[in-house]
XYZ file of C-alpha atoms in Angstrom:
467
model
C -25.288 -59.625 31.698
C -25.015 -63.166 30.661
C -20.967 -64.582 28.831
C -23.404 -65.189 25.499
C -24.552 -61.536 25.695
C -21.487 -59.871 26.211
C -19.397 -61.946 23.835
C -22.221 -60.730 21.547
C -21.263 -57.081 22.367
C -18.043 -57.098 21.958
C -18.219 -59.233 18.322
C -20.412 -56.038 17.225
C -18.192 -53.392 18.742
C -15.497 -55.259 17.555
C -17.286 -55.382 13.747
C -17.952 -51.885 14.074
C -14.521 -50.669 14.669
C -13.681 -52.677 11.803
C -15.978 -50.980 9.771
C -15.139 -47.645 10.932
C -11.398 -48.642 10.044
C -12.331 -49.487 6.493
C -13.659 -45.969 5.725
C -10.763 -44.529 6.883
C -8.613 -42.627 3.736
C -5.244 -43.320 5.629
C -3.103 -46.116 5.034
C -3.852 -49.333 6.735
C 0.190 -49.162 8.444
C -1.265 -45.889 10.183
C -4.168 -47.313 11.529
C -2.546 -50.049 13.457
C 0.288 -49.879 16.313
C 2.035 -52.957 17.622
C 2.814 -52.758 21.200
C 5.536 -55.164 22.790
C 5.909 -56.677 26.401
C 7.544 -53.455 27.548
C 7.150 -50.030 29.586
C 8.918 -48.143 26.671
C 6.387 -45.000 25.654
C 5.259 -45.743 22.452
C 3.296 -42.826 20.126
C 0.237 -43.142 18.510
C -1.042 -40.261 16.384
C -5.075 -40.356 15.833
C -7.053 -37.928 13.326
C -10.212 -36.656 15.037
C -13.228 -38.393 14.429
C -10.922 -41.127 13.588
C -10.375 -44.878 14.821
C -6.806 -46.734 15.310
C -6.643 -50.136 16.222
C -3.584 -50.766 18.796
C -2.435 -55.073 18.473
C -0.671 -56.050 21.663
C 1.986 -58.880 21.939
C 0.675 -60.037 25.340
C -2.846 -60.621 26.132
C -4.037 -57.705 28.735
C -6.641 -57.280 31.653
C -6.776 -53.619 31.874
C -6.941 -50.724 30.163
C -7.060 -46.724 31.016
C -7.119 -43.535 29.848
C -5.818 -40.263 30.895
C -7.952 -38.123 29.709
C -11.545 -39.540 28.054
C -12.488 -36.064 26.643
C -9.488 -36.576 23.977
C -9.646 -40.200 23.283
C -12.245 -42.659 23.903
C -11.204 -46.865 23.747
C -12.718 -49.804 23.637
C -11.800 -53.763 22.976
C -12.345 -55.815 20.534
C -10.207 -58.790 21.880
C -7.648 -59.686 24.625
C -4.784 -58.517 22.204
C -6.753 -55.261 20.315
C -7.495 -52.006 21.633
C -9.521 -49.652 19.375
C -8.510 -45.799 20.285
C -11.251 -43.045 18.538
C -9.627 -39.737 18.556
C -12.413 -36.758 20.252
C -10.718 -33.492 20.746
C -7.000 -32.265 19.897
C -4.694 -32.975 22.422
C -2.427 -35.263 24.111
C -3.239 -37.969 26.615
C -1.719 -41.554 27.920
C -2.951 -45.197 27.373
C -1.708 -47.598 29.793
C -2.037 -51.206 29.129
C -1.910 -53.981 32.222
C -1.366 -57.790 32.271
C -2.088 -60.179 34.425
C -1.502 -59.767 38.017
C -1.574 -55.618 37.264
C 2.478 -55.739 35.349
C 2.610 -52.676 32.791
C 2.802 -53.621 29.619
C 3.182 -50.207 27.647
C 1.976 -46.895 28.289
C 1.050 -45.339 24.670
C 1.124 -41.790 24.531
C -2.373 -40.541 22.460
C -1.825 -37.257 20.190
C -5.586 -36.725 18.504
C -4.935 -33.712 15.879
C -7.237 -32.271 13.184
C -8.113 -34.379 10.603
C -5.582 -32.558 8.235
C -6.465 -34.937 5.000
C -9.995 -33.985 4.749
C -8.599 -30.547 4.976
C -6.208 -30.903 2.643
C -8.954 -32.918 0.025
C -11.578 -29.410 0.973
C -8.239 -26.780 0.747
C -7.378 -28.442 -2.879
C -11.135 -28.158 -4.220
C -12.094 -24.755 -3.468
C -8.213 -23.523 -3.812
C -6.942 -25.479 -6.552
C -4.195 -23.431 -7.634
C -2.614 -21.971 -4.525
C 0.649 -24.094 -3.235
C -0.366 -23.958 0.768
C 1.373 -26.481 2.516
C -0.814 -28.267 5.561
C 1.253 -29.410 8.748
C 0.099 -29.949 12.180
C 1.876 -28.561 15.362
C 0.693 -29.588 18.539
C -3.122 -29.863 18.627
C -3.129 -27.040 15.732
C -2.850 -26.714 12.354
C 0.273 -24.988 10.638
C -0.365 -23.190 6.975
C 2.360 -22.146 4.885
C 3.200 -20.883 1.222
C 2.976 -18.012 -0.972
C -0.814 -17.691 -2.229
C -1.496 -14.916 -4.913
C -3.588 -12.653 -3.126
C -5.289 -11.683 0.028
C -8.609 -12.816 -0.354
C -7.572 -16.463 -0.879
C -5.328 -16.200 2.066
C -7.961 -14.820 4.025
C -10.317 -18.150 2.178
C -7.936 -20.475 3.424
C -7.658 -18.947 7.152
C -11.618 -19.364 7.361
C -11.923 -23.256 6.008
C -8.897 -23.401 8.155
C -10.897 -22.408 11.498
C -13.639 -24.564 10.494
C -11.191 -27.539 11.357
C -9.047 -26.426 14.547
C -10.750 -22.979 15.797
C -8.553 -20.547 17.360
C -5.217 -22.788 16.441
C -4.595 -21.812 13.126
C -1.090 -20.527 12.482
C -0.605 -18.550 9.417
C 2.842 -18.867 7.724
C 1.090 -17.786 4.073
C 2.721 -14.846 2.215
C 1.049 -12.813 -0.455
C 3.425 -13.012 -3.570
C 2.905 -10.653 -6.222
C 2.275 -6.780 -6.440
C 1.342 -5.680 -3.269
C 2.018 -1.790 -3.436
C -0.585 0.322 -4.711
C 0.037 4.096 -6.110
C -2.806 6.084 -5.782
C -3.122 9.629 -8.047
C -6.037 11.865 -7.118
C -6.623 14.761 -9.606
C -8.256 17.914 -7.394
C -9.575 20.902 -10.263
C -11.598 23.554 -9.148
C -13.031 26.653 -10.986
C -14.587 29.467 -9.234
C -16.411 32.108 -11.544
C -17.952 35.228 -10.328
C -19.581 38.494 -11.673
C -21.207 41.537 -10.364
C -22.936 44.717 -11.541
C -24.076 47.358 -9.635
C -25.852 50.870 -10.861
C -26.518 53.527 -8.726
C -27.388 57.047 -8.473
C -27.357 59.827 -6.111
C -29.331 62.820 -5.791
C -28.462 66.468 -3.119
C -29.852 69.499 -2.921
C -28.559 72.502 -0.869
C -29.487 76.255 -0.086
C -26.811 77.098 1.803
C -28.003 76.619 5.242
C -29.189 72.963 4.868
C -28.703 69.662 2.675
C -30.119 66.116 2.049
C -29.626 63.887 -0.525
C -29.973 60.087 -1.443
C -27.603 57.575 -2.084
C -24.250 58.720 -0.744
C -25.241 61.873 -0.616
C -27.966 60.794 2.334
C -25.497 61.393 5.031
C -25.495 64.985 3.738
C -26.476 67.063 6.987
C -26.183 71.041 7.948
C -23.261 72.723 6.641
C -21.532 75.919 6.886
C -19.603 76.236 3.762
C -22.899 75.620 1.785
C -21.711 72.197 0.014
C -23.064 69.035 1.167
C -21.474 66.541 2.766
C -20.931 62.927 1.787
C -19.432 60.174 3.362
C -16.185 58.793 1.453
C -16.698 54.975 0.566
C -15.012 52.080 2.128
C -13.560 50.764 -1.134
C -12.097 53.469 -3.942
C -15.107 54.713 -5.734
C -14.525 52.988 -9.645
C -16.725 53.760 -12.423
C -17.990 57.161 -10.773
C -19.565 60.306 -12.693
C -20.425 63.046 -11.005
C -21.855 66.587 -11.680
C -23.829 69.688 -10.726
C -25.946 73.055 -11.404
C -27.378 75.511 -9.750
C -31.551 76.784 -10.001
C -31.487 80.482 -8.000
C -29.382 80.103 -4.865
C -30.307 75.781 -4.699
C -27.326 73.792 -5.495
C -27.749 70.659 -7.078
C -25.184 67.637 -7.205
C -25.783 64.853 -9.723
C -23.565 60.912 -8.770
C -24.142 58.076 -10.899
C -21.957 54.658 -9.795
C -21.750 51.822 -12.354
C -19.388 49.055 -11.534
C -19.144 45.297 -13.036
C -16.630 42.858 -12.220
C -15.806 39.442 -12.909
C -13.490 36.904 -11.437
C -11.996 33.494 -12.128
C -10.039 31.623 -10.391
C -8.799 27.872 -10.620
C -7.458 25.423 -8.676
C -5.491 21.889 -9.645
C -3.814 19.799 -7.833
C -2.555 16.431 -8.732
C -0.865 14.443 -5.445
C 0.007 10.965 -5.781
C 1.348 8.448 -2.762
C 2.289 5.022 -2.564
C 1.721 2.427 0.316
C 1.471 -1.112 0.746
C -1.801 -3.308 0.347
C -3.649 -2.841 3.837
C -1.449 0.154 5.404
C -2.769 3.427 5.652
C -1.127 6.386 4.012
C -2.084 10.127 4.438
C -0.316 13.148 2.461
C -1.266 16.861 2.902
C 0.538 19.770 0.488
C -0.672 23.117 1.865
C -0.050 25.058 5.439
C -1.301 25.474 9.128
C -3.039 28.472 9.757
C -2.995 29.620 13.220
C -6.121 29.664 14.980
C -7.053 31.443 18.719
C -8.750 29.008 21.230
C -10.487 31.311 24.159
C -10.553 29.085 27.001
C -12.863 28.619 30.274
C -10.902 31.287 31.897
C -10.634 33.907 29.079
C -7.253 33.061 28.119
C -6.416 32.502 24.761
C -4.204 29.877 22.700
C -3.358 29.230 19.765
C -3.941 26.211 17.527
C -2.905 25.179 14.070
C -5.349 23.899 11.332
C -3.874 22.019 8.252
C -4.904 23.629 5.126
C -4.885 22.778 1.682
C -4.625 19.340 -0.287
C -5.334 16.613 2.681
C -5.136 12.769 1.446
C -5.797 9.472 3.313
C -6.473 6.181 1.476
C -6.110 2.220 2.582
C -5.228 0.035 -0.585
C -6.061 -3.515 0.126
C -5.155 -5.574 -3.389
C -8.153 -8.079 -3.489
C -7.034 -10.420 -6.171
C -4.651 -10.092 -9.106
C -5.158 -6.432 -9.960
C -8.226 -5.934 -8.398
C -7.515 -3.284 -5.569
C -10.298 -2.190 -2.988
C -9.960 1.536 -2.297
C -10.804 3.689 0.759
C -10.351 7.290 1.371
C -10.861 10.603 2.483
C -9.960 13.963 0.486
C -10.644 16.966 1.183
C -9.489 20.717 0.234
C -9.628 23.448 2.622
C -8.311 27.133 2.439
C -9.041 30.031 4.862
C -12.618 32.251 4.338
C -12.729 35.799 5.610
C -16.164 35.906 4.837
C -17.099 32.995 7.082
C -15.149 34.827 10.442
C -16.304 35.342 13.797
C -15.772 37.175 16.352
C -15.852 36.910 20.235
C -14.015 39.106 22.819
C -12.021 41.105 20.868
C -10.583 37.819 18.987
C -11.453 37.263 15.078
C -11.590 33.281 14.430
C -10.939 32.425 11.066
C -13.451 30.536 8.957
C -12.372 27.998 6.580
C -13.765 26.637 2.956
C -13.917 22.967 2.791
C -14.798 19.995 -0.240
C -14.487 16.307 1.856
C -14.935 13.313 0.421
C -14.980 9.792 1.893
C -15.590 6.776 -0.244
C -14.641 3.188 -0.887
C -14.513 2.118 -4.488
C -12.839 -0.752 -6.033
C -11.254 -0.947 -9.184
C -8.442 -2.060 -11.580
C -4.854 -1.721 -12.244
C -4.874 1.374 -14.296
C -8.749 2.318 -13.971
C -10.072 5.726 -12.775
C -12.915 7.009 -11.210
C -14.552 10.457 -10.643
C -15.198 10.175 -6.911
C -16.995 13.467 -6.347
C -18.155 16.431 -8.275
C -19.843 20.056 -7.496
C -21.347 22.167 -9.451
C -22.702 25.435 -7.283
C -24.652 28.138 -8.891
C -25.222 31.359 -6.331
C -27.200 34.289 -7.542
C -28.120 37.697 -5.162
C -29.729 40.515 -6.665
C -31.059 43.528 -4.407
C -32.915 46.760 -5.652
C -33.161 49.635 -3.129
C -34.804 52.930 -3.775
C -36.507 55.531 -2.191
C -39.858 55.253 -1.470
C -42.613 56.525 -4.130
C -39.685 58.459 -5.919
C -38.064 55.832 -7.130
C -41.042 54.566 -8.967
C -41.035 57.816 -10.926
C -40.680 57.090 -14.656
C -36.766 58.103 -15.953
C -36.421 60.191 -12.978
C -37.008 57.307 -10.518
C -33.710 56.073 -11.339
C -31.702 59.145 -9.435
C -33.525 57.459 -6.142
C -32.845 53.688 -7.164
C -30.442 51.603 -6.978
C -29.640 47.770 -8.082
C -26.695 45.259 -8.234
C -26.806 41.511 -8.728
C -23.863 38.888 -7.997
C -23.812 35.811 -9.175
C -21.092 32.981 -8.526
C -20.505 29.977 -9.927
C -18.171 26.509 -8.432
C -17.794 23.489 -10.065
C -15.063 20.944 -8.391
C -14.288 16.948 -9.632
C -12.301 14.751 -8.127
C -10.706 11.405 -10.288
C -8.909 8.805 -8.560
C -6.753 6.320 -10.663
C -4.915 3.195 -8.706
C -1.921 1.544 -10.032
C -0.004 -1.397 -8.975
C 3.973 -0.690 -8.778
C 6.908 -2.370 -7.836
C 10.421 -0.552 -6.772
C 13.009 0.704 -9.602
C 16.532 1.877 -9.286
C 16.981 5.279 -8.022
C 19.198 5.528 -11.541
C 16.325 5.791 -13.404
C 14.221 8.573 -11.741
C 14.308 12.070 -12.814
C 13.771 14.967 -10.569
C 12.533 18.497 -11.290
C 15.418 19.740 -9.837
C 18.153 17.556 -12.121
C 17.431 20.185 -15.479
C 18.384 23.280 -13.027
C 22.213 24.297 -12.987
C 23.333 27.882 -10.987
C 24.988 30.253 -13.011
C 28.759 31.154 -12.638
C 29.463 34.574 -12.403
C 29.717 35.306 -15.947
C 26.035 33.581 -17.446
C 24.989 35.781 -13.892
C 26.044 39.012 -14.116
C 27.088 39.397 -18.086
C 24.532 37.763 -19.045
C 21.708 38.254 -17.078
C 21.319 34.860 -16.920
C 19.126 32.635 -13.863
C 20.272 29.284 -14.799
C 23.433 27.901 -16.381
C 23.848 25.966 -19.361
C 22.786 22.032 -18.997
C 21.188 19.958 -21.434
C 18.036 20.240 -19.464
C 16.619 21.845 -22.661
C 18.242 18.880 -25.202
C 16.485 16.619 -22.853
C 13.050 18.469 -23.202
C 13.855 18.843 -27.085
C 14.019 14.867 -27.162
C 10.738 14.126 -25.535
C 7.690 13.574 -27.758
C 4.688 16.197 -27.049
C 2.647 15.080 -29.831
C -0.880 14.512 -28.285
C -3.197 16.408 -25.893
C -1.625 17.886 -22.937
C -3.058 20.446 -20.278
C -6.182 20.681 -19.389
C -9.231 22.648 -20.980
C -11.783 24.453 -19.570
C -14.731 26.405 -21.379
C-alpha cells in the first residue's frame, strides 16, 4: 500500500473514531486519558460498544493488546490511541517508543454499558429507586422496589445487558405476609324407607314362609323358625291365627330414617410471599401394610382438615394464590379386606387451584352438590303381583342421600402486632377454688370474661344458615 493510501486510511479511521466519540452520552473528560512518559499502570474504564480515545505525551511506535476479544485499538496519530470496548473484562495496553522503551502500560476494564441501562431501567420503571453499580465485569442492583414483579422486571432488562452477572441487592418493601382463611362447610342429608312383610304357615310337622320367615324349616315344637336380624328389629308388628290345625304368622316391617350431619371448618395460616405453608387439624388413623412376605405394618394416614398454599404478593395488594385442600375422614363402607386384615377406606374432597386476587377478596374455590338415590323392590314371584294380598310377598325400600360441600378462600395482607393485643380463647377461662367448685357446683370461676362478651357489639348477622 502506497504513504498516500494509508495516510488516507488512517485520516478516515481517525474521522470515524471521532465520530463514534461524538455520539457517545458520557462526558468528554471520560472519553479521553492522558498518558505520561512513564511505566506507572494507568486505568482506563471503557463502556461496551463504546470508544475512548487515549492522548500520549510522547510520540509511540508500538502498540499491543492483551487480550483482543475485550478491547480492540487502533491509531489515529503518533500521539492517539482509540480503545473500543468488546466484551466485559479486564485486559492490558502497552504503549512503546522509539527504540522499544515502555512508555505506559494502561490497564483496560470494558463493563456494561450501565447508562443506557440506567436511561431503559428509568423508562419502563419510573418509580422504583434501584441503584445501578458495576462490580467487576457485572452489574450490581440495589434498593427497595415495591413488589416482586418489578424486581423480577428489573432482573430480566438487567440480563439483557450482562447475562449471568447480575447481582441482586433489591429488597421488596412493603407487605409481604399473606394470611390465608379457607372456610370448609359440608352438609350430608340422608333418608330411607323401607316396608316389608312376611308371610308362614305351619302344620306342625313342617314350615315355610317369606320374608324373614323364609328361613323357617322343619320343627319339632310346631312354631316356625325365623332368623333374628342383624340390627334390632324397629317399627315391627307382628301377629297370628290359626285355620284347623295350620298356624299362621302375620310380620309387617316399616322403618324410615333420616340423617343430617354437617361439617365446618374455618383454618387460617400465615406465611411469607413465596414460602410454602401447610396446616392440617384432624388425626392419623392407623393403617396395616401387608408386605411381600406376609408380614404386616402399620402406617399412619393424616385425616381431617389438610391445607397447603404458596402466597406470592404480585404487586401492591395483588396476591397470586396456589393451593391444595382437601378433607378426608375414615369410610367403613369403602373397607377391604385381604388375609384376615380389614384396610380402612377413606372419604376424600381435594382441591388444587391457583387464583389470584385482592387484599380482602374471596373466592369460592370448589363446590359439590351430590344427589344419590337407590330404590329396590323384591317379592316373590307371581304372588307378589297379587292385588292387596301381593303385598304380604313384597317388599320395597328406597335411600336417597344428598352432599353438598363449598369451599371460600379469602387472602389478606398483615403485618406483626404486639402480643399485648391478642386475645386467646383460653384468657375468659378461670378454675374454680374450692368453694365456686364444690358449693357451688360451679366449672369456671368468676372473671370478667362475661363483662368482656357483654361489651362486644353482636348487632348484625352471625352464624351461618342453612335451609
Amino acid at each position: 500500500m502506497s504513504t498516500k493510501r494509508r495516510i488516507a486510511s488512517v485520516m478516515a479511521l481517525a474521522l470515524w473514531g471521532l465520530g463514534q466519540a461524538a455520539f457517545t452520552s458520557v462526558p468528554a473528560s471520560a472519553q479521553t486519558l492522558s498518558v505520561a512518559s512513564s511505566q506507572v499502570r494507568d486505568t482506563l474504564a471503557v463502556a461496551m460498544n463504546r470508544a475512548v480515545v487515549v492522548e500520549s505525551d510522547t510520540p509511540f511506535v508500538e502498540l499491543s493488546i492483551a487480550n483482543p476479544g475485550i478491547a480492540d485499538i487502533s491509531t489515529l496519530s503518533d500521539r492517539s490511541i482509540y480503545v473500543l470496548g468488546k466484551a466485559p473484562g479486564r485486559t492490558t495496553l502497552t504503549i512503546l517508543g522509539a527504540n522499544g522503551q515502555l512508555i505506559a502500560n494502561v490497564e483496560v476494564q470494558v463493563t456494561p454499558d450501565v447508562a443506557e441501562f440506567r436511561e431503559r431501567l428509568r423508562q419502563i420503571l419510573p418509580s422504583e429507586p434501584i441503584e445501578v453499580r458495576t462490580a467487576n465485569d457485572g452489574i450490581v442492583l440495589s434498593g427497595i422496589v415495591s413488589s416482586g414483579a418489578r424486581l423480577d422486571a428489573a432482573l430480566q432488562l438487567a440480563e439483557r445487558y450482562a447475562p449471568g452477572r447480575v447481582s441482586n441487592l433489591m429488597n421488596v418493601g412493603g407487605t409481604q405476609q399473606v394470611m390465608l382463611r379457607v372456610r370448609f362447610s359440608e352438609v350430608q342429608r340422608s333418608a330411607a324407607q323401607s316396608l316389608a312383610a312376611s308371610l308362614s304357615a305351619s302344620d306342625g310337622v313342617s314350615a315355610g314362609g317369606t320374608g324373614r320367615f323364609a328361613a323357617g324349616a322343619l320343627t319339632t315344637a310346631g312354631v316356625p323358625v325365623s332368623v333374628a336380624p342383624a340390627t334390632p328389629a324397629q317399627g315391627v308388628l307382628g301377629g297370628g291365627f290359626s285355620i284347623g290345625s295350620v298356624q299362621f304368622q302375620v310380620m309387617l316391617e316399616a322403618l324410615e330414617s333420616n340423617g343430617l350431619a354437617r361439617t365446618l371448618s374455618e383454618p387460617s395460616l400465615t406465611a411469607l410471599s413465596g414460602q410454602e405453608a401447610h396446616f392440617l387439624a384432624g388425626g392419623e388413623v392407623p393403617v396395616p401394610v401387608v408386605g411381600d412376605n406376609g408380614t404386616v405394618t402399620v402406617d399412619y394416614r393424616a385425616i381431617g382438615v389438610e391445607l397447603t398454599f404458596t402466597p406470592r404478593v404480585v404487586d401492591g395488594d395483588v396476591i397470586n394464590l396456589s393451593m391444595d385442600a382437601s378433607v378426608s375422614s375414615p369410610d367403613s363402607t369403602n373397607s377391604y379386606s385381604a388375609n384376615g386384615v380389614t384396610l380402612p377406606g377413606f372419604r376424600r374432597r381435594q382441591t388444587s387451584t391457583t387464583v389470584e386476587l385482592r387484599d380482602g377478596e374471596s373466592f369460592a374455590i370448589a363446590g359439590l352438590l351430590q344427589d344419590d338415590f337407590q330404590g329396590s323392590i323384591a317379592q316373590v314371584p307371581w304372588l307378589g303381583d297379587i292385588p292387596v294380598l301381593g303385598a304380604l310377598f313384597r317388599s320395597a325400600d328406597y335411600q336417597r342421600s344428598q352432599s353438598e360441600l363449598m369451599i371460600f378462600v379469602t387472602a389478606h395482607l398483615v403485618t406483626p402486632t404486639r402480643g399485648e393485643a391478642l386475645l386467646l380463647p383460653t384468657d375468659r377461662i378461670r378454675l374454680p377454688n374450692e368453694a365456686q367448685l364444690f358449693l357451688n357446683g360451679q366449672l369456671t370461676g368468676s372473671s370478667s370474661g362475661a363483662a368482656e362478651v357483654a361489651r362486644q357489639d353482636f348487632r348484625g348477622g352471625y352464624g351461618y344458615v342453612m335451609e
